[in-house]
Coordinates of C-alpha atoms in Angstrom, one line a residue:
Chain A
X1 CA -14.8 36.3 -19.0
X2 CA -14.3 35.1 -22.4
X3 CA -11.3 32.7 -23.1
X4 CA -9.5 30.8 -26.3
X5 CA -7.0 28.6 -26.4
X6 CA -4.6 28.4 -29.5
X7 CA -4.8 24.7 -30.0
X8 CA -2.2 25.0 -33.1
X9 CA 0.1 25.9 -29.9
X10 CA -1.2 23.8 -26.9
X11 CA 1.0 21.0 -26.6
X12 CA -0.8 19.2 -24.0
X13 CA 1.3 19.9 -21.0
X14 CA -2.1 20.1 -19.0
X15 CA -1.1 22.7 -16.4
X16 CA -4.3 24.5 -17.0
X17 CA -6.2 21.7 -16.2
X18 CA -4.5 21.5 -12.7
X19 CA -4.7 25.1 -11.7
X20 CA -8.2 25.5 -13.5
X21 CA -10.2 22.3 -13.5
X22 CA -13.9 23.7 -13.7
X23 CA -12.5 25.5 -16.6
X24 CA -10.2 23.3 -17.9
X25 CA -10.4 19.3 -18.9
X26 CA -8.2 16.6 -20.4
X27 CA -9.8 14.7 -22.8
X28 CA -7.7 11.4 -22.9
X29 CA -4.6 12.2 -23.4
X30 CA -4.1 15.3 -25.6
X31 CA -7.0 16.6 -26.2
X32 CA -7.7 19.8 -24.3
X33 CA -11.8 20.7 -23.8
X34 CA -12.7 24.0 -21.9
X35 CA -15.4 26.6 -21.5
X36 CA -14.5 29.6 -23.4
X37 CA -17.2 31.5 -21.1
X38 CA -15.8 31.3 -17.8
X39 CA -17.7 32.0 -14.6
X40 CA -16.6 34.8 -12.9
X41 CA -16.0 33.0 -9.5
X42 CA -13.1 31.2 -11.9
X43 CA -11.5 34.5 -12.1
X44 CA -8.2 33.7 -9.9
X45 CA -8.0 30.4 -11.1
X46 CA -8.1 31.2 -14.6
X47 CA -5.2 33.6 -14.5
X48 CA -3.1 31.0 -12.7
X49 CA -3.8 28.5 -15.3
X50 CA -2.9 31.6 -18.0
X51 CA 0.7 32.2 -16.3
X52 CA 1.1 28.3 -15.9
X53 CA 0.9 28.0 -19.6
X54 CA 4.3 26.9 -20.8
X55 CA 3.7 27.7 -24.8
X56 CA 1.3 30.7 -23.3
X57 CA -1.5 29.2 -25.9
X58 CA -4.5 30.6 -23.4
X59 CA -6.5 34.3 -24.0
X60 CA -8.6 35.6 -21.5
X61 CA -11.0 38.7 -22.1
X62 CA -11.2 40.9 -19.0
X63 CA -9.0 39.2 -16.6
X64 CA -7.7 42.5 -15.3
X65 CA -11.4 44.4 -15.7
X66 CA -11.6 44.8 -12.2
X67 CA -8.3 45.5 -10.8
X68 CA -7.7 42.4 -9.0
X69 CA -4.8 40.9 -8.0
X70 CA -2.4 38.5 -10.3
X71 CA -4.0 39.7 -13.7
X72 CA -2.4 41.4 -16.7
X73 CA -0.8 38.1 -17.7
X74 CA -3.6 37.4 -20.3
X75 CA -3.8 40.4 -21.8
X76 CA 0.4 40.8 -22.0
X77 CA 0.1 36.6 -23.2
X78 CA -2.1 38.1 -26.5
X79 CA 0.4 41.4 -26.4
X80 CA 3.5 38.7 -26.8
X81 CA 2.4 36.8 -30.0
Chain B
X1 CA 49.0 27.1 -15.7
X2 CA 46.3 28.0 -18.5
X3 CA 42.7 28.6 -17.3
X4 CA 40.1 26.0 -16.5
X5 CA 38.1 24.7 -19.5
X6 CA 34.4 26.3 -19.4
X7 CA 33.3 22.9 -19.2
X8 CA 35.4 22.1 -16.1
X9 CA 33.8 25.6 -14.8
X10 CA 30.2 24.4 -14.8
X11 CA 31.1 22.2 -11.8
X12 CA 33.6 24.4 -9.9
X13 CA 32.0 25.0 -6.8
X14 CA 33.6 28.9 -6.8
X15 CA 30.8 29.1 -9.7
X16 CA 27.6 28.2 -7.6
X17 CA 26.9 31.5 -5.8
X18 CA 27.0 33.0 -9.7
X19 CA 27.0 30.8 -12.3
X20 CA 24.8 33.2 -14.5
X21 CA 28.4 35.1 -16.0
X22 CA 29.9 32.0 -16.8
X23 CA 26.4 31.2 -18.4
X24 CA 26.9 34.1 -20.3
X25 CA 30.3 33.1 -21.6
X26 CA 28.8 29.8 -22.5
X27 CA 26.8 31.5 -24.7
X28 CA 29.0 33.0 -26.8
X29 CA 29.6 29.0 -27.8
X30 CA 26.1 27.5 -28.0
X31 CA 27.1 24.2 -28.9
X32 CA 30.0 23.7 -26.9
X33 CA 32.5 20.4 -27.1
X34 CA 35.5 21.3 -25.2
X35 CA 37.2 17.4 -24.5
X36 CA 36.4 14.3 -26.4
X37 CA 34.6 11.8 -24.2
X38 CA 32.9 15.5 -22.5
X39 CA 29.1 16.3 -23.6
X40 CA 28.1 18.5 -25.5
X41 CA 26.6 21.6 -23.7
X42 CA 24.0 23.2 -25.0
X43 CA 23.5 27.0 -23.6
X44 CA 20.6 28.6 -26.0
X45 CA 17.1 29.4 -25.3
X46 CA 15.6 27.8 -28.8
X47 CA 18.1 25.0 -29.1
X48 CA 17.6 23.7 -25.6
X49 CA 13.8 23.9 -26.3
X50 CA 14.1 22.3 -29.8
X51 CA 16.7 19.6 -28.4
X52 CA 14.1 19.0 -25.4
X53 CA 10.9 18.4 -28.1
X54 CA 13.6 16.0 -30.3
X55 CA 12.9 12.4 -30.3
X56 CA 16.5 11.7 -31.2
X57 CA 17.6 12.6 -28.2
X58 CA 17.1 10.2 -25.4
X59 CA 16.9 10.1 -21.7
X60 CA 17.1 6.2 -21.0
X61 CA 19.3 4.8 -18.7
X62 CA 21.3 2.4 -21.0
X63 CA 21.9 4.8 -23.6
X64 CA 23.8 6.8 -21.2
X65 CA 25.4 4.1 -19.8
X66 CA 26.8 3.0 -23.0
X67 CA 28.0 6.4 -23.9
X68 CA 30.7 4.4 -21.4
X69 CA 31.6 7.3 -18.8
X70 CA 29.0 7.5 -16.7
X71 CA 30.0 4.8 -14.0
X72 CA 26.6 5.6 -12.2
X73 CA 24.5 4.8 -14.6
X74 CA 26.1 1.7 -15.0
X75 CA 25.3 0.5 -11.4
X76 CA 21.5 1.8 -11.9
X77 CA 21.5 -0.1 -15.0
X78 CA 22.7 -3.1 -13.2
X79 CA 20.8 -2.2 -9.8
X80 CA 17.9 -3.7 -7.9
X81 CA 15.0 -1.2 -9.3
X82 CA 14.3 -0.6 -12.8
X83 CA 14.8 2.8 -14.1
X84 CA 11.9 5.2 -13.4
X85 CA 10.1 7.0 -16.1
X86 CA 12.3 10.1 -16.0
X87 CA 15.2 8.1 -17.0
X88 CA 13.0 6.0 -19.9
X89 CA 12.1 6.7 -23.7
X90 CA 8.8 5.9 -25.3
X91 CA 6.5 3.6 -25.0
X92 CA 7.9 2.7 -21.7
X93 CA 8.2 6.4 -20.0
X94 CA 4.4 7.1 -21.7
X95 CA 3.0 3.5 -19.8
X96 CA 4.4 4.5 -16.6
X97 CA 4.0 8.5 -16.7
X98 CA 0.5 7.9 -18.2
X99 CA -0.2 5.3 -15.4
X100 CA 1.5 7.6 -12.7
X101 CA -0.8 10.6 -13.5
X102 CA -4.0 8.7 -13.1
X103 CA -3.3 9.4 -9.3
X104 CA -1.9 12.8 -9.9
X105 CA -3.8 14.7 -12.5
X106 CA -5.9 15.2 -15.0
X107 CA -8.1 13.7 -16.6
X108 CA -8.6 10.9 -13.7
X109 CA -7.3 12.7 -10.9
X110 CA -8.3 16.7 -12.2
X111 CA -8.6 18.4 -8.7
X112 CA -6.3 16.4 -6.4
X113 CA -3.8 19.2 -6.4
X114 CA -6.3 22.0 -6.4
X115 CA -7.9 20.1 -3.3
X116 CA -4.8 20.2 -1.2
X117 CA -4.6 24.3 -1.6
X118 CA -6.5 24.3 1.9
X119 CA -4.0 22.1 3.2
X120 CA -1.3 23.5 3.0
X121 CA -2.1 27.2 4.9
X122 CA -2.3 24.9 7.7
X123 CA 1.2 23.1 7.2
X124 CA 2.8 26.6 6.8
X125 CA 1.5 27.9 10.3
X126 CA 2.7 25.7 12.1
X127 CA 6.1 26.3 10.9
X128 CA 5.7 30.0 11.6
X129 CA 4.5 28.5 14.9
X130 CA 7.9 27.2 15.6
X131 CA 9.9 30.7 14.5
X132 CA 7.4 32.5 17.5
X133 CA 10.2 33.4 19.6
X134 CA 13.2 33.9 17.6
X135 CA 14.3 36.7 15.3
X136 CA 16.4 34.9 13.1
X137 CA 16.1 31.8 11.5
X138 CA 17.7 29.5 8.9
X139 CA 14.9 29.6 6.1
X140 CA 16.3 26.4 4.8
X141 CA 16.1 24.3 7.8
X142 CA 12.9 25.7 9.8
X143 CA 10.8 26.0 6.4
X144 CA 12.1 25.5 2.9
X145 CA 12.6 21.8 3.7
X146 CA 10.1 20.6 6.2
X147 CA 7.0 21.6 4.0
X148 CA 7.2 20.5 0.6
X149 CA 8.4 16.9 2.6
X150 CA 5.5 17.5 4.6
X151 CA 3.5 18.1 1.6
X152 CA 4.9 15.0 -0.7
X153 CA 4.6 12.9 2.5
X154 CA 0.9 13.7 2.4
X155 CA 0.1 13.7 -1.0
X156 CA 2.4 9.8 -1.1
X157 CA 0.9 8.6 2.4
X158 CA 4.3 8.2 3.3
X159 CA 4.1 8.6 7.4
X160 CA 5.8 12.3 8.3
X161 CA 7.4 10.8 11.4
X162 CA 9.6 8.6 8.9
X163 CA 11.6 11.7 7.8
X164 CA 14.9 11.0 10.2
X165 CA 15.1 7.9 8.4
X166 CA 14.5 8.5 4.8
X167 CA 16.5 11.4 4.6
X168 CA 19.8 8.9 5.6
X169 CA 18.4 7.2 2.4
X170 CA 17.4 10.7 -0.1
X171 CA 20.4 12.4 0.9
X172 CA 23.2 10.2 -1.2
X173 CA 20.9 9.8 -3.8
X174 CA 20.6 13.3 -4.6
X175 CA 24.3 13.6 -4.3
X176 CA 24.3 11.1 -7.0
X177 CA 22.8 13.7 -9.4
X178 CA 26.0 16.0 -8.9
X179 CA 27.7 15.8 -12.1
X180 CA 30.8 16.5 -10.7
X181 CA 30.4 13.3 -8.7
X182 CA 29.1 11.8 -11.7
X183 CA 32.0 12.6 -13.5
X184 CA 34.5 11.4 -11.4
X185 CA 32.7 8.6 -9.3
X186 CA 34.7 6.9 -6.8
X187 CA 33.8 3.3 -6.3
X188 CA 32.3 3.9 -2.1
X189 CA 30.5 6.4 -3.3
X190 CA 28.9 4.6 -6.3
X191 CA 27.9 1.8 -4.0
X192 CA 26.3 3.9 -1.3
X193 CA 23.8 5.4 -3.6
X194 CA 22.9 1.9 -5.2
X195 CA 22.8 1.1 -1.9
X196 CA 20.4 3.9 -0.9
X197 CA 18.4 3.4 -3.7
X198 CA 17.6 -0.1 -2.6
X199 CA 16.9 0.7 1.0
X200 CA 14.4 3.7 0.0
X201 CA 13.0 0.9 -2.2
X202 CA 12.6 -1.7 0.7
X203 CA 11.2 0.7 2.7
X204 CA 8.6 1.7 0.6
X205 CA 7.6 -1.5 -0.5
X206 CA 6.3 -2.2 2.8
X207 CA 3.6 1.1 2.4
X208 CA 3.0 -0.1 -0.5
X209 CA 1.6 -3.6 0.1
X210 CA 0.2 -2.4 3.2
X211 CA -2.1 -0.1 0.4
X212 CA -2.4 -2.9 -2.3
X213 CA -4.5 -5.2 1.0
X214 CA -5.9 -1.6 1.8
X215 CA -5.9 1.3 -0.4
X216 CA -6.3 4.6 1.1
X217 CA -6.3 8.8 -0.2
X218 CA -3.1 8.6 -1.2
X219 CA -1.2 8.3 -4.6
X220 CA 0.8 4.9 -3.3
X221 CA -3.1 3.4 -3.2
X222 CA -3.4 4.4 -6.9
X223 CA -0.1 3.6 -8.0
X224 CA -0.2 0.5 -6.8
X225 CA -4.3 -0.1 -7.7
X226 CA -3.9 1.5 -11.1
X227 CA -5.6 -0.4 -14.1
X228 CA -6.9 1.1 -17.2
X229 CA -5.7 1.0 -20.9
X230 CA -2.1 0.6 -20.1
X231 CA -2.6 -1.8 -17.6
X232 CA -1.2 -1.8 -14.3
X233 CA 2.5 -1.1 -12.7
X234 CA 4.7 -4.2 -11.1
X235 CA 5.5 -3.8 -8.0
X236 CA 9.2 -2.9 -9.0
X237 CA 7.6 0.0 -11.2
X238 CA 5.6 1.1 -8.3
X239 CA 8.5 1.1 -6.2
X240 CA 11.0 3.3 -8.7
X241 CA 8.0 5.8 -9.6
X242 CA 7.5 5.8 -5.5
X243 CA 11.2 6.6 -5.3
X244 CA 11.2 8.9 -7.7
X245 CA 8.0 11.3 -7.0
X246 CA 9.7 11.4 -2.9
X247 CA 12.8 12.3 -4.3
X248 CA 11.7 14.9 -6.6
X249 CA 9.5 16.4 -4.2
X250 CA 12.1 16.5 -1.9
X251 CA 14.6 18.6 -3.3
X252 CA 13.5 20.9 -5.9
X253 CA 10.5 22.8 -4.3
X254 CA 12.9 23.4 -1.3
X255 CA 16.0 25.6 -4.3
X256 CA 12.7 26.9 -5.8
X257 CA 11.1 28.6 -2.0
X258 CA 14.7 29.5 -1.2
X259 CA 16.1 31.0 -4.2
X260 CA 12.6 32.7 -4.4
X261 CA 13.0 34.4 -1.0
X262 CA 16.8 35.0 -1.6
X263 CA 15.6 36.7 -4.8
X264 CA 13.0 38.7 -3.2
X265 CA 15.3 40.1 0.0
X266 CA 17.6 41.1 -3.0
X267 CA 14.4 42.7 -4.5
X268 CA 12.6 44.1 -1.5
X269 CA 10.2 46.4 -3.9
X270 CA 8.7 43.5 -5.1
X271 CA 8.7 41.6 -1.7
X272 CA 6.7 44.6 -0.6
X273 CA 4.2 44.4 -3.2
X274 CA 3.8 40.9 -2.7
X275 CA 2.8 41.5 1.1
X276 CA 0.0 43.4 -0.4
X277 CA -1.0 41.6 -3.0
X278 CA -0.4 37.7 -2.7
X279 CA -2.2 37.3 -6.3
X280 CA 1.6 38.7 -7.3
X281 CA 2.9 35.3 -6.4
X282 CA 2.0 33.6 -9.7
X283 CA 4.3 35.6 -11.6
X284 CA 6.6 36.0 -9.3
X285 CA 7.1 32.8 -9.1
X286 CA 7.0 31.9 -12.8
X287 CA 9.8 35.0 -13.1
X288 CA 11.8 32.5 -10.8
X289 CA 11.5 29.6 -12.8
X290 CA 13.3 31.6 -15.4
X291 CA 15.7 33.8 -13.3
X292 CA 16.3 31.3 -10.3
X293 CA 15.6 28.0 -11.6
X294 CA 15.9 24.8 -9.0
X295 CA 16.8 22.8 -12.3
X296 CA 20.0 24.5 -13.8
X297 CA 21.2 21.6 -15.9
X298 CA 19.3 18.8 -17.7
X299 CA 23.0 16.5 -17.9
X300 CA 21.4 13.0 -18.8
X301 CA 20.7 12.8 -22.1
X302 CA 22.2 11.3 -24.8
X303 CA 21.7 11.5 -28.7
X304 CA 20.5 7.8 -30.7
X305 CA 21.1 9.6 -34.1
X306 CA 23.5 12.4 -35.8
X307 CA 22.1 15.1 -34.7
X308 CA 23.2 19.0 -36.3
X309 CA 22.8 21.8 -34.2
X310 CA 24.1 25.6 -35.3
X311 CA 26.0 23.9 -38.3
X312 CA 27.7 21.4 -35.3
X313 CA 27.3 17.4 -35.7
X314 CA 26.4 16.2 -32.8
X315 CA 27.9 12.3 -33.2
X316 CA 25.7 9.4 -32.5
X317 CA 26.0 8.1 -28.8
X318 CA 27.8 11.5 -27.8
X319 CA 25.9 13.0 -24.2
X320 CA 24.1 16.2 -24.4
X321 CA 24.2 18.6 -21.4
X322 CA 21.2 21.1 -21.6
X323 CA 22.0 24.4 -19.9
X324 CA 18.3 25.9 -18.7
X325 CA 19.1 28.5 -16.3
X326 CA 21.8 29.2 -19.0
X327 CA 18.6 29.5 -21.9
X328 CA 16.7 31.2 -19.5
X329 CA 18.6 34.1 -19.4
X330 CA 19.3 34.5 -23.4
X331 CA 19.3 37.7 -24.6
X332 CA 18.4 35.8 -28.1
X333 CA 14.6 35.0 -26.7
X334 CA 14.2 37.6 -23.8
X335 CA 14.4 41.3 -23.3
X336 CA 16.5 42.2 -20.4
X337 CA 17.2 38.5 -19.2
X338 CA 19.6 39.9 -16.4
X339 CA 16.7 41.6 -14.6
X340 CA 14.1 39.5 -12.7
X341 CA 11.0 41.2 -13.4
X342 CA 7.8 39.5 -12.5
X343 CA 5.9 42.1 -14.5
X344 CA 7.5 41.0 -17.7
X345 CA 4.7 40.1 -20.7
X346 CA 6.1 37.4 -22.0
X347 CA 7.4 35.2 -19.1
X348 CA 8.2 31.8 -20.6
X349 CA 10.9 29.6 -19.0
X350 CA 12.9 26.4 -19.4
X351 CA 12.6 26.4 -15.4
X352 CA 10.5 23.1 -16.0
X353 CA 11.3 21.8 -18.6
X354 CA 9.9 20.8 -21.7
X355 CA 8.4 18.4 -24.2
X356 CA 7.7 14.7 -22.8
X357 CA 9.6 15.1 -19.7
X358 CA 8.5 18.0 -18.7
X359 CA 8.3 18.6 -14.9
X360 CA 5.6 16.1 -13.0
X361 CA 4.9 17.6 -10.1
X362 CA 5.0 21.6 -11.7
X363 CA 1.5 22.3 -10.5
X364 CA 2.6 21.1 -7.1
X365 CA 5.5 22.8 -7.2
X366 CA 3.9 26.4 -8.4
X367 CA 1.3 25.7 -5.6
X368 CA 3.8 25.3 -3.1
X369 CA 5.8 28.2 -3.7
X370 CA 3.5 30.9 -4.1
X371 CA 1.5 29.6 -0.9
X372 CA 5.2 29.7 0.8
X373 CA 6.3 33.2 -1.0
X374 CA 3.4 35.3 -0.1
X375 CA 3.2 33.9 3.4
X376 CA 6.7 34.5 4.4
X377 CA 5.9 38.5 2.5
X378 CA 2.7 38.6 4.6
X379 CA 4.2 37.4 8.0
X380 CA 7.6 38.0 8.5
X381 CA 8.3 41.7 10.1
X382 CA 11.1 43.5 8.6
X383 CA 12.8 40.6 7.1
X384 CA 16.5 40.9 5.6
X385 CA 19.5 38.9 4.4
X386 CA 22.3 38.0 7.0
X387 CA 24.9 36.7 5.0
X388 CA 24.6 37.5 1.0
X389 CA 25.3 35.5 -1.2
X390 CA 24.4 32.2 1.4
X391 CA 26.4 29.3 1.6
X392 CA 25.5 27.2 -1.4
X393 CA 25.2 23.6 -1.8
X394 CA 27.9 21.6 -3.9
X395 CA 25.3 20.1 -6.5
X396 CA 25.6 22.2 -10.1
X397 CA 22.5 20.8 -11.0
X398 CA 20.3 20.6 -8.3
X399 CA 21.6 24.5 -7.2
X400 CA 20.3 26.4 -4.0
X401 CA 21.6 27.8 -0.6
X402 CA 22.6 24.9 1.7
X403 CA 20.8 27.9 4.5
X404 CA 19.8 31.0 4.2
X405 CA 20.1 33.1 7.5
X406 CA 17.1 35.6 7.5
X407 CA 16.9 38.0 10.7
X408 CA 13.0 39.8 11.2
X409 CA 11.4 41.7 14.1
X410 CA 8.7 39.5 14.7
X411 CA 5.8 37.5 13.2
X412 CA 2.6 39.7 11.6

């Protein structure tokens, strides 16, 4: 799964780095870091971490590619800008 | 005998069941400034969010206190603990929430939370242990309470078995966030919660230096062992954050679980999908946080400058009452805001927050709720409403059924 973060719109709120923390780090205080190839065993965590996202500033390619459960929200995240 | 002002409306209990029409009619007056020493009330989507980024506006203690109404804030002013970070302004709320989070989150702390999802399965069967025999229950009582206090005991190292006697303690204090209480404080009930306040605070103090000799896994160890770039708490700033993380994570998860399930009994096509599919519990839950939210009303703030809002001068030293579930339902910034629709693209809510007081425990809460949601969808046979709406709790701010009757055929 490929992901990116709109950094002009992450505000540091971190949420993704709880719900996502192999995906996800905070870099002192504001700085967000994160692996814009995630594993696919990161799959459920990543879309909690999308949904979490209070200023929706994360994309993820391919979330809902397999039908699973609690996905869309990417895709409909990109759909809302 | 003309009507009530709107303002006056916001606390009138004949409002709690429904508040969202009233919220409606708030609208139509987005800054609203109804009697002279009153706040201003604040009911739209982008103002509330804009107001909640705005450094002129300012959540500390004394500022409200000076605005010379609130007789509350003057005894917590004036009271054994300091003020806590939620009631502080920069630099000192970004020490003490900076300092707090090295225990909670990330970057010190990343998987803490994460690491008590396997916890917490267990915590819920054994309350669904308890409902075995019976086919109907109070969903307050027997499980929106006991597990997020179960859960904050945990994650605090507060013992479990201490619950009788905190609660005497938490109880007033969260009656102290009514506003209607606030607004018209009588002088008993002022000193009970100062009272309270001090007691939680005594009895914590003794966890806490029991952890400062002995630090365990537990967030009262690393509050009170915390050293780094902004130093470390004092022991009075360990004891207010300590009073105010088992406060918080008292009240709000427990509105949050049971508005969620009053929600989804209302909605039963989406409590059914949620049975098969507990994935669905992420955005249901974040659909909550906009259409049910915990938080209605953010009514402690104060402005430290002239601040103009929708051509309206907001004076210097006036108080600002933020309406969220009001903004959460603006048909300015959502499609549809009556409906709750989980399968919405573009669900955003105020239901935390925002800007540098944004909710501290969200990802506790969020992991809480959709373990508690899609459990109760999973387990409970045939589940259904006995009394709609429920009784509701007095508190305007702090909104949710004071018990929520659900009858079921028997455990899955």
């Amino acid at each position: 799964m490929r992901l990116v973060v709109d950094l002009n719109k992450c505000q540091g709120y971190a949420q993704c780095a709880f719900l996502a923390p192999d995906v996800f780090a905070m870099h002192g205080e504001e700085s967000l870091v994160y692996n814009p190839h995630a594993p696919e065993e990161q799959r459920e965590r990543l879309a909690r971490a999308v949904a979490a996202c209070p200023v929706q500033a994360i994309t993820a390619d391919g979330l809902d590619g397999t039908g699973e459960q609690g996905t869309g929200s990417a895709q409909e995240a990109h759909d809302a800008r | 005998m003309t009507q009530a002002s709107l303002f006056r409306q916001i606390t009138d209990f004949a409002n709690r069941a429904n508040p969202y029409p009233l919220y409606a009619e708030l609208r139509k007056t987005p800054v609203l400034h109804e009697e002279e020493d009153g706040p201003y009330v604040i009911s739209s989507y982008w103002d509330i969010e804009a107001l909640l980024h705005d450094p002129r506006i300012s959540s500390d203690a004394a500022n409200l206190a000076a605005a010379g109404t609130d007789a509350l804030a003057q005894a917590e002013e004036t009271g054994g603990l300091p003020p806590s970070f939620i009631r502080l302004d920069p630099p000192e709320h970004d020490r003490l929430r900076r300092i707090a989070n090295q225990g909670f989150g990330p970057p010190h702390r990343p998987r803490r939370i994460e690491n008590m999802r396997g916890e917490l399965g267990p915590i819920v069967n054994g309350l669904f242990d308890g409902l075995a025999d019976k086919r109907q229950f109070d969903l307050v009582d027997e499980f929106a309470y006991p597990f997020p206090v179960t859960v904050i005991c945990r994650l605090l190292g507060v013992p479990r078995d201490d619950e009788p006697k905190f609660r005497a303690w938490v109880d007033p204090l969260v009656a102290s966030l009514d506003p209607d209480t606030r607004e018209n404080p009588d002088a008993d009930f002022v000193k009970a919660a100062q009272e309270a306040r001090m007691q939680l605070g005594m009895y914590l103090a003794g966890l806490v230096e029991e952890r400062a000799k002995e630090p365990r896994e537990d967030l009262l160890s690393d509050l009170v062992n915390s050293e780094g770039p902004d130093g470390s708490m004092t022991m009075m700033e360990v004891l207010s954050t300590a009073v105010l993380l088992l406060i918080a994570g008292h009240e709000t998860t427990v509105n949050l679980i049971t508005n969620g399930m009053l929600t989804l009994l209302r909605h039963p096509e989406v409590l059914e999908r949620l049975r098969g599919d507990p994935g669905l519990s992420v955005r249901i839950v974040e659909e909550l946080l906009r259409y049910e939210p915990p938080v209605q009303i953010v009514p402690q703030r104060t402005c430290i400058a002239d601040i103009e809002v929708r051509g309206v001068t907001i004076p210097k030293g006036a108080r600002i009452w933020l309406m969220l579930a009001a903004g959460n339902r603006d048909p300015e910034r959502f499609t549809d805001p009556e409906r709750f629709d989980p399968d919405r693209g573009d669900i955003q809510h105020l239901g935390f927050g925002s800007g540098i007081h944004s909710c501290f425990g969200a990802p506790l809460a969020r992991l809480e709720t959709q373990i508690a949601l899609s459990e109760l969808a999973r387990r409970l046979e045939n589940p259904r409403l006995v009394e709609d709406p429920p009784p509701y709790r007095p508190n305007a701010v702090l909104r949710g059924p004071r018990h929520l009757e659900i009858a079921f055929d028997g455990l899955r």
